[in-house]
Short mmCIF file of C-alpha atoms in Angstrom, two decimals:
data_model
loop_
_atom_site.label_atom_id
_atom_site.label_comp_id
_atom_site.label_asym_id
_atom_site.label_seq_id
_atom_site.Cartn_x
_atom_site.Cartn_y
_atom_site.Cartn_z
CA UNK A 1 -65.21 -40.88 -25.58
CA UNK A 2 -63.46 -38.53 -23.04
CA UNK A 3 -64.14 -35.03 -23.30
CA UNK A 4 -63.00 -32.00 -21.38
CA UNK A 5 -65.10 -28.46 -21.77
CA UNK A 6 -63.76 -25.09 -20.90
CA UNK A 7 -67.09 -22.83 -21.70
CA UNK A 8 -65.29 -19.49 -21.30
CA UNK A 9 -62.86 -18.63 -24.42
CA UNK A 10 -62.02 -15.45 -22.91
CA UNK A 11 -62.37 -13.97 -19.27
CA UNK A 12 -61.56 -10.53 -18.14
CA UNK A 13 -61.48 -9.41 -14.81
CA UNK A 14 -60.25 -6.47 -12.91
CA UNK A 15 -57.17 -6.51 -11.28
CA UNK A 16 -57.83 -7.28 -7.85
CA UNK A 17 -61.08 -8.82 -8.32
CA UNK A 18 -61.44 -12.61 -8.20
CA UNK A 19 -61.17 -15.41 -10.54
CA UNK A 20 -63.42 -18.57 -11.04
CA UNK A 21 -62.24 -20.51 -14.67
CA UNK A 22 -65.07 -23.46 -15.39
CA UNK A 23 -63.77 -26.42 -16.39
CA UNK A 24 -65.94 -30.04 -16.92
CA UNK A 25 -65.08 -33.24 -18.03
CA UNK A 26 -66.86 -36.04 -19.69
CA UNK A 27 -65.52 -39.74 -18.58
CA UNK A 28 -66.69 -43.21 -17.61
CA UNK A 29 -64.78 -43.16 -14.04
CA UNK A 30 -63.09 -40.32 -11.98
CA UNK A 31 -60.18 -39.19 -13.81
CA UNK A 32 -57.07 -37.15 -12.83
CA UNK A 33 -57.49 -33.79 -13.22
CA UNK A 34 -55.15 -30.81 -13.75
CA UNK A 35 -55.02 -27.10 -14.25
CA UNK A 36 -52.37 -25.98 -16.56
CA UNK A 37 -51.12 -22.34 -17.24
CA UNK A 38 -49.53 -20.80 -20.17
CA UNK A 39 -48.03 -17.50 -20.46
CA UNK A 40 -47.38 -15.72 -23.66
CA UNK A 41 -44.69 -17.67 -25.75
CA UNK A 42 -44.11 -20.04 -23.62
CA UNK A 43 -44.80 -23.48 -22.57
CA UNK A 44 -47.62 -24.98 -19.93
CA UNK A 45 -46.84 -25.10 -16.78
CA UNK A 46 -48.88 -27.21 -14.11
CA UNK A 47 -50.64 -25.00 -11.96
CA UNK A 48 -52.30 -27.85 -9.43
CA UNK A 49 -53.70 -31.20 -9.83
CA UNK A 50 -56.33 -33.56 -8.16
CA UNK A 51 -56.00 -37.39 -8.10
CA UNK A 52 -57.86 -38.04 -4.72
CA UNK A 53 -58.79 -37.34 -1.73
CA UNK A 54 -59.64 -33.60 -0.05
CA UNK A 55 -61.96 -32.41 -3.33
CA UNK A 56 -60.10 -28.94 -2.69
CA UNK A 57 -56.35 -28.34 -3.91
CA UNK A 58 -54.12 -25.66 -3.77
CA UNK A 59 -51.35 -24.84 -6.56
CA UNK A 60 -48.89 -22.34 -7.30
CA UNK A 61 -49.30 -18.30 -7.51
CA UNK A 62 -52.27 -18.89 -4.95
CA UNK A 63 -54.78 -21.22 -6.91
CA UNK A 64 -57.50 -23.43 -6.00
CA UNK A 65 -59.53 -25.60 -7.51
CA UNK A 66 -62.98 -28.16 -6.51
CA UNK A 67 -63.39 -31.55 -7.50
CA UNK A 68 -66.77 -31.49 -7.83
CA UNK A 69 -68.39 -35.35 -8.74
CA UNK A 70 -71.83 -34.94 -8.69
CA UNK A 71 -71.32 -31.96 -11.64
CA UNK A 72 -68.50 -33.36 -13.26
CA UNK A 73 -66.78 -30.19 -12.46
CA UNK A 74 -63.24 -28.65 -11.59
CA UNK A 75 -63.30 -25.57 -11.30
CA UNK A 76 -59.97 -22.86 -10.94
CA UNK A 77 -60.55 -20.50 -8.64
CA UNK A 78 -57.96 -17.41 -7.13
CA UNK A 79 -59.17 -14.70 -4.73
CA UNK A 80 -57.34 -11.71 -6.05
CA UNK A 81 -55.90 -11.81 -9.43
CA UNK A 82 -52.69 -9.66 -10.15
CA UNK A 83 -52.07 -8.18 -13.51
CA UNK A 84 -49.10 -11.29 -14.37
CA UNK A 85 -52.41 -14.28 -13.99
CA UNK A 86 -52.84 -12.76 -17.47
CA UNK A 87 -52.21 -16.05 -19.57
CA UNK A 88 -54.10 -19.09 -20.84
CA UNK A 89 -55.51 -21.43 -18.57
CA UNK A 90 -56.11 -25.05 -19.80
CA UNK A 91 -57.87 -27.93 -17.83
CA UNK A 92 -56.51 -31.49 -18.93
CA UNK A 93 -57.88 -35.07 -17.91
CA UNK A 94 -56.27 -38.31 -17.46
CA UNK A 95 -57.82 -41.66 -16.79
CA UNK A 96 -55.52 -43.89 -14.23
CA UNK A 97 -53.72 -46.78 -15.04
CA UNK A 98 -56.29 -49.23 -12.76
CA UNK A 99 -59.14 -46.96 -14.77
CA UNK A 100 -57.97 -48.15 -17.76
CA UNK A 101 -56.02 -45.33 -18.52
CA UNK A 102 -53.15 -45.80 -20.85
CA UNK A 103 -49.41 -44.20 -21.79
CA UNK A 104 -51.33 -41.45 -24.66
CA UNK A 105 -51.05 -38.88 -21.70
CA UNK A 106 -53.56 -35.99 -20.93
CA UNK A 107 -56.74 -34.54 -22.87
CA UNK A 108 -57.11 -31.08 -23.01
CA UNK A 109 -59.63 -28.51 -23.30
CA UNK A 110 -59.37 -25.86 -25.46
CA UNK A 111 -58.33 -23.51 -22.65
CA UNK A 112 -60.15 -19.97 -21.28
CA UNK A 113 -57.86 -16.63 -22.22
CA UNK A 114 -57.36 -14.69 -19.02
CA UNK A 115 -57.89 -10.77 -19.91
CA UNK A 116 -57.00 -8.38 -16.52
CA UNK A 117 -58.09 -5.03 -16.74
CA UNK A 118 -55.94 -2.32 -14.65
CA UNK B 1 -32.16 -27.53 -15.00
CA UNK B 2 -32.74 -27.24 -18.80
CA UNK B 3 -35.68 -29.54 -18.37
CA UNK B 4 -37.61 -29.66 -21.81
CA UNK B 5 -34.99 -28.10 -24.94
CA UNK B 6 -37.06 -27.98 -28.28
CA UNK B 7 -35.65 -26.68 -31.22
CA UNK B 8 -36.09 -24.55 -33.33
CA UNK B 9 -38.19 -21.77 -31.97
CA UNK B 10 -39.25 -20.66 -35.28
CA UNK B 11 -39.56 -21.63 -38.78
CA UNK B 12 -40.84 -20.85 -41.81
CA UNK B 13 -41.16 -24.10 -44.64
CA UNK B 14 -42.64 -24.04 -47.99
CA UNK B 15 -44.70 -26.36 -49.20
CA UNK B 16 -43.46 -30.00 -49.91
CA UNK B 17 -40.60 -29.37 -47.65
CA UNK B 18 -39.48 -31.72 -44.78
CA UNK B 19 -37.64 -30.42 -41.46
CA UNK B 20 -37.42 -32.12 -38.22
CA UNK B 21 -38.20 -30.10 -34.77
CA UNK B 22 -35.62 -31.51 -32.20
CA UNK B 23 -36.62 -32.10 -28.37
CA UNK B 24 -34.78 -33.58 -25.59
CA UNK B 25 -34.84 -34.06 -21.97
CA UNK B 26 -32.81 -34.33 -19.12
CA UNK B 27 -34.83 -35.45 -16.75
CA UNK B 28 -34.48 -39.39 -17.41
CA UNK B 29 -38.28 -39.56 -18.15
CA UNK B 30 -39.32 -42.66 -20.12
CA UNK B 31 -42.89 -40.95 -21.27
CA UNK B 32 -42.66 -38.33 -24.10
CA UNK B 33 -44.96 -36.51 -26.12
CA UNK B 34 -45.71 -34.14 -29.26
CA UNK B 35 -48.33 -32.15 -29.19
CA UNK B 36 -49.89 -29.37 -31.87
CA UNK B 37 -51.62 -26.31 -30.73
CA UNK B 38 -53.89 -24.00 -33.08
CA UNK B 39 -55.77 -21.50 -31.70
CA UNK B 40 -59.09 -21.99 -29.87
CA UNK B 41 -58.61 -25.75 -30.38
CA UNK B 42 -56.11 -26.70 -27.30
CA UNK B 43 -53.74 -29.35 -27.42
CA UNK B 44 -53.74 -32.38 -29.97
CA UNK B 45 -51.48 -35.13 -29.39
CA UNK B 46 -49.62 -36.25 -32.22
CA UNK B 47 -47.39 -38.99 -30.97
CA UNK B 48 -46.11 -40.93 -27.80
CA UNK B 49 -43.26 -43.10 -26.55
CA UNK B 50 -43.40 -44.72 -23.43
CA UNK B 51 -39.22 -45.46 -23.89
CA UNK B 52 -36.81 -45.88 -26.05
CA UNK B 53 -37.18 -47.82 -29.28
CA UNK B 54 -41.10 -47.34 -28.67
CA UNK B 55 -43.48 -45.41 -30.20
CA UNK B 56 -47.18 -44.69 -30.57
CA UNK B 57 -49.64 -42.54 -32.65
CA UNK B 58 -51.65 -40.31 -31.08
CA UNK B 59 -54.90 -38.06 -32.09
CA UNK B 60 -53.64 -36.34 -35.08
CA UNK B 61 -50.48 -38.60 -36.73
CA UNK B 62 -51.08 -37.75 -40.09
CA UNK B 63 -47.52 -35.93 -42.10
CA UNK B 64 -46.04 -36.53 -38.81
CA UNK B 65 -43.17 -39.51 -37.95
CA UNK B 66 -41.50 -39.78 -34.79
CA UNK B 67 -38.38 -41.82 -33.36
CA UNK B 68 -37.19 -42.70 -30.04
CA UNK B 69 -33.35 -44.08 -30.41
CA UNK B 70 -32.43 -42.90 -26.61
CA UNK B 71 -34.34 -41.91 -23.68
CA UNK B 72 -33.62 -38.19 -23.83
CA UNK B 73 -34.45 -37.48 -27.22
CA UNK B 74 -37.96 -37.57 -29.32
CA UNK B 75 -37.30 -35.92 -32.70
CA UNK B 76 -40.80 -34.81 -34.99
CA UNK B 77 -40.00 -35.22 -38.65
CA UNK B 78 -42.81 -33.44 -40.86
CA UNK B 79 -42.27 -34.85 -44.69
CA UNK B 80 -44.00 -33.17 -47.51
CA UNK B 81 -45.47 -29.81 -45.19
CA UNK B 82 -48.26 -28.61 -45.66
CA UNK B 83 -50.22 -25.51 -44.66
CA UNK B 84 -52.38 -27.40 -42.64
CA UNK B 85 -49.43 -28.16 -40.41
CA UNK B 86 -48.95 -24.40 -39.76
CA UNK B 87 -48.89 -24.84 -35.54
CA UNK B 88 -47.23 -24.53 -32.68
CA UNK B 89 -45.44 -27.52 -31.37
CA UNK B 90 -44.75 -28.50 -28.02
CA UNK B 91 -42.79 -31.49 -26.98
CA UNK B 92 -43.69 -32.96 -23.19
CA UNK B 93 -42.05 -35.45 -20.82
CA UNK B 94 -42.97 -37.41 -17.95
CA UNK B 95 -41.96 -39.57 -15.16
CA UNK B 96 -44.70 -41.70 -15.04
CA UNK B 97 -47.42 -42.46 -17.35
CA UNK B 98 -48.96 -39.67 -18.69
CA UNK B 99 -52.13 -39.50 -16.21
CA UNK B 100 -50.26 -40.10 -13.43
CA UNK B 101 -47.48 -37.63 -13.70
CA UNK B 102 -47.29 -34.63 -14.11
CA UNK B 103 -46.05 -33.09 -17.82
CA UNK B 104 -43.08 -30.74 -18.30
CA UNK B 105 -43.42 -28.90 -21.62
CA UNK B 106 -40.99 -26.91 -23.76
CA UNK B 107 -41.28 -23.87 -24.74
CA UNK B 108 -42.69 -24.83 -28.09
CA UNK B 109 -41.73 -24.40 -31.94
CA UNK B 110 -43.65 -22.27 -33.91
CA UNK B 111 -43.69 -23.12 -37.65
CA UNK B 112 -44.84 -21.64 -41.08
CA UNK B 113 -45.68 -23.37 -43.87
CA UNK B 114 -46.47 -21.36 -47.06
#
């Protein structure tokens, strides 16, 4: 069965510093993968997404993230947080339709709570 | 753009009472979804519908019943709640199917049940 592991409940960082959020996935074929953000009381909101090519994206509010194969990895990264990144980040998975992927939509993980100290 | 509209935002049930949580869309997506939320435990999807008339269980199903009579709207009926239903909701659409498209979310219903 699919699985998607965020190992970091909680992450605090300086403002200013930068970010790195670990997120890996457990599937039988490259899925889709996606970074969602939610802020306090609200919904998620996609941040970026990878479904091929150039293993580095870029998203909104100046995110990255690597596709990494070989370690099953995708992994959100931002040089310089500011003090409104505080939020909770989730990573979600999808298999394609030619994977075998159906209509039941994304998996989740169970998402990394972004602290930022002043 | 209103995009995703769930309502309510809040509510508080007692036990053995039914409600439904109301979500539509105006974004002519044929994919919609319901997930629950509880803390540390991330998203669990409770049902699908890939269009109208058509719907699907997902993860967690169980109290929950869903209907799909037009393409913007994908109502959650809880019968007999219980506190183990005590969540947030959030309803989700899509253009395309679900791993190829991206999700727009609403901003979630939070509800009580004591």
């Amino acid at each position: 069965a699919q699985s998607v592991t965020q190992p970091d409940i909680h992450i605090t960082v300086s403002e200013g510093a930068s970010l790195e959020l670990r997120c890996n996935y457990s599937y039988g074929a490259t899925p889709y993968l996606f970074w969602y953000v939610q802020s306090p009381g609200q919904g998620l909101q996609l941040l970026l997404k990878y479904f091929s090519g150039d293993t580095l994206v870029q998203g909104i509010k100046g995110f990255e993230a690597e596709f990494k194969r070989s370690q099953s990895s995708f992994n959100l990264r931002k040089p310089s947080v500011h003090w409104s990144d505080a939020a909770e980040y989730f990573c979600a998975v999808g298999l394609p339709m030619y994977s075998g992927g159906g209509a039941d939509g994304l998996t989740f993980g169970k998402g990394t709570h972004l602290i930022i100290q002043p | 753009n209103a995009g995703v509209t769930q309502t309510p935002k809040f509510r508080i049930l007692k036990i053995g009472q039914s409600m439904t949580l109301q979500c539509t869309q105006d974004m002519n997506h044929n994919y919609m979804y319901w997930y629950r939320q509880d803390p540390g435990m991330g998203l669990k999807l409770i049902y699908y519908s890939v269009g109208a008339g058509i719907t699907d269980k997902g993860e967690v199903p169980n109290g929950y019943n869903v209907s799909r009579s037009t393409t913007e709207d994908f109502p959650l009926r809880l019968e007999l709640a219980a506190p183990s239903q005590t969540s947030v909701y959030f309803c989700a659409s899509s253009k395309q199917q679900g791993a190829g498209g991206e999700l727009f979310f609403g901003e979630g219903s939070r509800l009580t049940v004591l």
